[in-house]
Coordinates of C-alpha atoms in Angstrom, one line a residue:
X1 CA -31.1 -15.8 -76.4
X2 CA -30.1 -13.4 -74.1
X3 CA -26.7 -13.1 -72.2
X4 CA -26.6 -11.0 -69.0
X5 CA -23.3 -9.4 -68.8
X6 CA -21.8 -9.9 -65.1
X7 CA -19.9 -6.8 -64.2
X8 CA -17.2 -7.4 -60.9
X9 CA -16.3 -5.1 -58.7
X10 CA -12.8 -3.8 -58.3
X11 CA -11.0 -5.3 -55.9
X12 CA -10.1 -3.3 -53.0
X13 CA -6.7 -1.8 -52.0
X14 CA -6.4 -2.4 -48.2
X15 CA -6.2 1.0 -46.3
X16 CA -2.3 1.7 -46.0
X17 CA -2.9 5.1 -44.1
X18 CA -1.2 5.8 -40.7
X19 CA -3.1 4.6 -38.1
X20 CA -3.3 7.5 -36.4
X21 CA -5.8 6.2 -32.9
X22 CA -3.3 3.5 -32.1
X23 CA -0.3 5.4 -32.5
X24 CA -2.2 7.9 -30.1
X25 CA -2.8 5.0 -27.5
X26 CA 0.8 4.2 -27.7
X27 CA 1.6 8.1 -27.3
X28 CA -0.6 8.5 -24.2
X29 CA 0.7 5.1 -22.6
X30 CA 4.3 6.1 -22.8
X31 CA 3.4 9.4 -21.7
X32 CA 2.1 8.1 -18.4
X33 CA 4.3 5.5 -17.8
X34 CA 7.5 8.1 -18.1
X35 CA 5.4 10.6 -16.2
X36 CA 4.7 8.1 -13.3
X37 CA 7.7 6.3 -13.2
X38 CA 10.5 9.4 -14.1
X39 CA 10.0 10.2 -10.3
X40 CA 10.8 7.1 -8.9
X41 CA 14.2 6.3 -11.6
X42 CA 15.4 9.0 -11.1
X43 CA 15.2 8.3 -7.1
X44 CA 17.5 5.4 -7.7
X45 CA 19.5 6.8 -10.0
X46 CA 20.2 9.5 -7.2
X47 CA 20.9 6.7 -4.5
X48 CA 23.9 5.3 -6.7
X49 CA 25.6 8.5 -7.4
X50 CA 28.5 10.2 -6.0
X51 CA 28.4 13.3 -4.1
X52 CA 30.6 15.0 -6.7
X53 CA 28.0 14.0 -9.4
X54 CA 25.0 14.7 -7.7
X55 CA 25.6 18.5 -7.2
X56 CA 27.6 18.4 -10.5
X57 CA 26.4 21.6 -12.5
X58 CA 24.6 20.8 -15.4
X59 CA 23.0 18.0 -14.2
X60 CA 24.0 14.7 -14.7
X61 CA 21.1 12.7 -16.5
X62 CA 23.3 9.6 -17.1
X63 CA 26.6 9.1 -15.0
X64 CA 29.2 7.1 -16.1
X65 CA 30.8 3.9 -13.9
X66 CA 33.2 6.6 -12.5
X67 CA 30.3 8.4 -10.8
X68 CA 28.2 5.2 -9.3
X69 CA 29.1 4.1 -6.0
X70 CA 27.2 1.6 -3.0
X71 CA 28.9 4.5 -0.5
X72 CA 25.3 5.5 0.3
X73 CA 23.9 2.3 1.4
X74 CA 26.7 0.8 2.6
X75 CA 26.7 4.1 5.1
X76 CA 22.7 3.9 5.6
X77 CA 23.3 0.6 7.2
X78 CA 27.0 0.8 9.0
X79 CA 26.5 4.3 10.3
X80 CA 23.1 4.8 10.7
X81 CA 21.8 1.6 11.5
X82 CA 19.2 1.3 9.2
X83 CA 17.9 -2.4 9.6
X84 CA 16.6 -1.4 13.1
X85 CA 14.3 1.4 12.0
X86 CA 13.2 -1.8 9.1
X87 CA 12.5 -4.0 12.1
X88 CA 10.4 -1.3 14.3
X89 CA 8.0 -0.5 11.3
X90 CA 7.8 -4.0 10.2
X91 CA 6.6 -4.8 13.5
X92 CA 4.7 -2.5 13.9
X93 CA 2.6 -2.8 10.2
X94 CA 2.6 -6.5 10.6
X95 CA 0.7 -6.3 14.2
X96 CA -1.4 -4.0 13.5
X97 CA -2.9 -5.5 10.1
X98 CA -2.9 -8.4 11.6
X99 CA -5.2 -7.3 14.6
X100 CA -7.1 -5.1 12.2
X101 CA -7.9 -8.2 10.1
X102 CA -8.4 -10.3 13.1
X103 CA -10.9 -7.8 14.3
X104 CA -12.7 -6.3 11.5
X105 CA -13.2 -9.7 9.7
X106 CA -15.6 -11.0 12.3
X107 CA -17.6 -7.1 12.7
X108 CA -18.2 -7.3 9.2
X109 CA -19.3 -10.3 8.8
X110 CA -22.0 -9.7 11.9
X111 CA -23.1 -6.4 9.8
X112 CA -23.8 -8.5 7.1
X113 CA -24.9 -11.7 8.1
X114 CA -26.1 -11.6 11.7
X115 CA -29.9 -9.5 12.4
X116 CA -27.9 -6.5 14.3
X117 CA -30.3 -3.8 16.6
X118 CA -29.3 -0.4 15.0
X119 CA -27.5 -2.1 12.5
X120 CA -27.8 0.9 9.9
X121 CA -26.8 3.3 12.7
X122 CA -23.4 1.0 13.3
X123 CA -22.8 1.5 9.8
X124 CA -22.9 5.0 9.5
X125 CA -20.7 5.6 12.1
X126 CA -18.2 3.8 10.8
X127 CA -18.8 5.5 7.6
X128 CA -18.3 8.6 9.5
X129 CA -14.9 7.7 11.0
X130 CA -13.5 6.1 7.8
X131 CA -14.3 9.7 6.8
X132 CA -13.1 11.3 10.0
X133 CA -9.2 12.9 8.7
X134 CA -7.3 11.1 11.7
X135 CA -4.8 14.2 12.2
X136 CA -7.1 15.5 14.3
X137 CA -6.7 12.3 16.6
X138 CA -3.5 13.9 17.5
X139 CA -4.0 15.5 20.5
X140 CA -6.4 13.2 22.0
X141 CA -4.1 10.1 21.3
X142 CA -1.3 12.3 23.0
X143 CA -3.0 13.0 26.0
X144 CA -3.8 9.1 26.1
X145 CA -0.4 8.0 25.1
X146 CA 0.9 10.2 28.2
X147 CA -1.7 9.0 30.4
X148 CA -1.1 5.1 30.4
X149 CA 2.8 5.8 30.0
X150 CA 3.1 4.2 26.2
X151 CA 5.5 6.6 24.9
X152 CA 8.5 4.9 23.3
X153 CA 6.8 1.5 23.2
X154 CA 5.2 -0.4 20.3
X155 CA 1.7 -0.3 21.2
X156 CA 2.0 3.8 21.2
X157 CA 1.6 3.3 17.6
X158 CA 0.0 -0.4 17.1
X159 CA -3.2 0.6 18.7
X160 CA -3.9 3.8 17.0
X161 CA -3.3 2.3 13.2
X162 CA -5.6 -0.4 14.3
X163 CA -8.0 2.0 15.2
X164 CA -7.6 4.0 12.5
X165 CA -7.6 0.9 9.6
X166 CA -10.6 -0.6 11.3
X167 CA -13.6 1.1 10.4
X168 CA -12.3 0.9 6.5
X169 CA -11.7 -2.7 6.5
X170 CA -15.3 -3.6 8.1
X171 CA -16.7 -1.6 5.3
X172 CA -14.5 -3.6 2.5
X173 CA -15.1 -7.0 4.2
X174 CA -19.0 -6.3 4.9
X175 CA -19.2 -5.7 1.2
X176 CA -17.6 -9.3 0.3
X177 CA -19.3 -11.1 2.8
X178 CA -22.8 -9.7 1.3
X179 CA -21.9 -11.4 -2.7
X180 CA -21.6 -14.3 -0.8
X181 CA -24.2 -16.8 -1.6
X182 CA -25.8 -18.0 1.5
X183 CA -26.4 -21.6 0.6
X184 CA -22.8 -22.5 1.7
X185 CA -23.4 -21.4 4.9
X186 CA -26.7 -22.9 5.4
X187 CA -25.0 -26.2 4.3
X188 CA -22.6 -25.5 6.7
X189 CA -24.4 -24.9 9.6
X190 CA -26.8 -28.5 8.4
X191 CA -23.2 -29.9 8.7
X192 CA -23.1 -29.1 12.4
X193 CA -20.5 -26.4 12.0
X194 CA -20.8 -23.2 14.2
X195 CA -20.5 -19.2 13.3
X196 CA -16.8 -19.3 14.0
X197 CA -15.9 -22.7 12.9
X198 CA -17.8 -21.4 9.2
X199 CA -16.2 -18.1 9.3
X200 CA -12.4 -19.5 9.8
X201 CA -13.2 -22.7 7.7
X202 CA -15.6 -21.5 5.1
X203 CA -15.9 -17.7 4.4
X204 CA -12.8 -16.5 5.0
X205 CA -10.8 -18.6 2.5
X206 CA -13.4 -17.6 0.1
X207 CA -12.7 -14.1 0.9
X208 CA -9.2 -14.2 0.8
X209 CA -8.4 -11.9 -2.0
X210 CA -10.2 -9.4 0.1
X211 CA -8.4 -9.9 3.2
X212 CA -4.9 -9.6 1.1
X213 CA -6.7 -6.1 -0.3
X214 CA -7.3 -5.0 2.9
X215 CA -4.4 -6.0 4.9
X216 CA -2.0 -4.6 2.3
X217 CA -3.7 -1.1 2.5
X218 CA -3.3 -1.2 6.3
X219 CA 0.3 -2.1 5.9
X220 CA 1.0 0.8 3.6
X221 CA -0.7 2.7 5.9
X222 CA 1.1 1.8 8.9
X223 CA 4.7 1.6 7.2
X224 CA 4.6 5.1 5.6
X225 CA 3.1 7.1 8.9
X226 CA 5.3 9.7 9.8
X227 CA 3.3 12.0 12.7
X228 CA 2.5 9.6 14.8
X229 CA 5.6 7.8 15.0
X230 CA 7.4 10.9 15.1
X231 CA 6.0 12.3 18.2
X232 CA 5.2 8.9 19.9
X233 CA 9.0 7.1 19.2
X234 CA 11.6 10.0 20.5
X235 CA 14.4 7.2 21.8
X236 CA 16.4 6.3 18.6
X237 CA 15.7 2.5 18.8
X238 CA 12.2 3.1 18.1
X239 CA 12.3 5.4 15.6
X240 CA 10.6 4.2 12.1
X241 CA 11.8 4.3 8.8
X242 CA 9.9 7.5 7.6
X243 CA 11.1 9.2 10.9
X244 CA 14.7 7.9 10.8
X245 CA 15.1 9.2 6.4
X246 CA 13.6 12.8 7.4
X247 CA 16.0 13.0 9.8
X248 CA 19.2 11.9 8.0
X249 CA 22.0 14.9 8.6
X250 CA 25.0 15.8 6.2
X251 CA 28.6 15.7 7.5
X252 CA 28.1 19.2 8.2
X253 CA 25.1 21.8 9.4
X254 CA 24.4 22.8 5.8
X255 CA 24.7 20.1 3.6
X256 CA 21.5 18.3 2.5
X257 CA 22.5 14.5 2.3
X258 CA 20.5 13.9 -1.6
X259 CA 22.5 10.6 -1.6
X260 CA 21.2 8.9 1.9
X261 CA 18.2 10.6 1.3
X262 CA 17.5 8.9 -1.9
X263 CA 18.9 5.8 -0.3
X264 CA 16.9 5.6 2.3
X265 CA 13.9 6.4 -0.1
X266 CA 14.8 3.2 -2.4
X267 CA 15.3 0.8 1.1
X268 CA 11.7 2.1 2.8
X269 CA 9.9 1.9 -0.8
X270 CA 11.4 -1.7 -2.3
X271 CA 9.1 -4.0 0.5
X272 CA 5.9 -2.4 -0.7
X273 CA 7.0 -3.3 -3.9
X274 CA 8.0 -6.4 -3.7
X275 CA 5.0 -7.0 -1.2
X276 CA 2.3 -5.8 -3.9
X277 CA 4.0 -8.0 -7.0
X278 CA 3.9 -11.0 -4.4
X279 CA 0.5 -10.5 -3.7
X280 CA -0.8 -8.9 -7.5
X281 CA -3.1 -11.8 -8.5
X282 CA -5.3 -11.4 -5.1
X283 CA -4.9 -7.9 -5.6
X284 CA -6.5 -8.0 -8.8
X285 CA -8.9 -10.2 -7.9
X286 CA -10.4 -8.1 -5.0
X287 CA -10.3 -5.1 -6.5
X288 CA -12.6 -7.0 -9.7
X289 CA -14.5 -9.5 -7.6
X290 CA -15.9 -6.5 -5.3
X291 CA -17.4 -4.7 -8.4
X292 CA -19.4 -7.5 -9.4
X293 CA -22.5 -9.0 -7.9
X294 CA -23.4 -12.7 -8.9

């Protein structure tokens, strides 16, 4: 009788090395979230300190209580009257997203739905203004701006970010309407619905996180333009906010105001913000839901 000798293996020590990869990844993450966000901290850490501390020599990273004050905003908004340059270019971004949505929703949804004559050559002109850099509008849109007597009113700048934000949003909207599936509208129109009672009703709530997408890159847009409103808005009433910070002035010739300046920076920045955490789900889902077909 023969006995077969089993022979175990040694159990294994787990691997108690350094994990070098991850601790990379963590590396390169706080590396590029320092790098991108250093910038902007140290923007707002500008906008609370004193004069005194701000041209301090060495720098001061970290001011103590002594050295913070609310001087600078309290002054952006008493002095220089800051909440009316926040009305003109809310005003002006909100009505001009607004018409370019209103607009551009129903073109693209003709380009992709609706049997078009020339319908390839629509498209590649609007590919070639989307392309077109829109500084060298500027002299044409001056010469029209003096012609029909716009200057120092709304629509000096309304119409030409419309313009401008069109062509792009036909080109993002076309390309959601197209991953729709067309069974729903077939349905619809067997339901006795018409092209614009299915595209108010139907398609656009379906496109929604599209047409938040869109609309919030025409509001950027519009809200941070500086030429335009610059040479368009010369009465200080009108002026918008990128137009009213460059040309914040120091109590005398030669002092550069770093404190309203960085102020002012904080005040114009914190809506677009706050607008693009309101709106981060949709964002999300129409930067994703446009790079998938299904």
């Amino acid at each position: 009788m023969t006995t077969v000798s089993q022979t175990t293996a040694p159990p294994q020590t787990p691997d108690r090395g350094i994990p070098w990869m991850r601790v990379l990844l963590w590396l390169a993450i706080a590396f590029t979230v320092i790098f991108s966000l250093a910038p902007v901290l140290w923007q707002v850490l500008t906008s609370f300190k004193t004069n005194a501390a701000i041209t301090q020599t060495p720098v001061v990273y970290l001011p103590g209580f002594d050295q913070l004050t609310f001087a600078h905003y309290v002054d952006l908004f008493r002095l220089n009257q800051f909440h009316v340059y926040m009305f003109n270019s809310a005003l002006v971004a909100i009505v001009s997203t607004v018409l370019c949505l209103a607009l551009g929703s129903p073109a693209a949804y003709a380009l992709a739905r609706l049997r078009i004559p020339g319908e390839q050559v629509i498209l590649a002109l609007v590919l070639v203004v989307t392309l077109f850099p829109y500084i060298l509008l500027f002299l044409g849109l001056l010469e029209l701006v003096r012609a029909f007597g716009l200057a120092n009113n709304y629509l000096a700048l309304i119409v030409p970010y419309t313009a401008i934000n069109l062509p792009l949003t036909i080109l993002v909207m076309r390309s959601f309407f197209q991953q729709l599936p067309k069974d729903l509208e077939d349905s619809a129109r067997v339901d006795g619905y018409n092209t614009v009672q299915m595209l108010w009703r139907i398609v656009l709530p379906m496109t929604l996180p599209a047409l938040v997408t869109t609309g919030i890159l025409a509001f950027i847009f519009a809200w941070n333009e500086y030429l335009f409103a610059l040479t368009f808005m010369t009465r200080e009433s009108m002026k918008t906010i990128p137009v009213a910070a460059a040309q914040l002035g120091g109590t005398t010739l030669f002092e550069v105001p770093y404190g309203p300046l960085a102020a002012a920076t904080v005040v114009g920045t914190l809506p677009l913000v706050l607008l693009v955490l309101f709106f981060q789900r949709r964002i999300v889902q129409g930067l994703t839901s446009g790079s998938v077909k299904g």
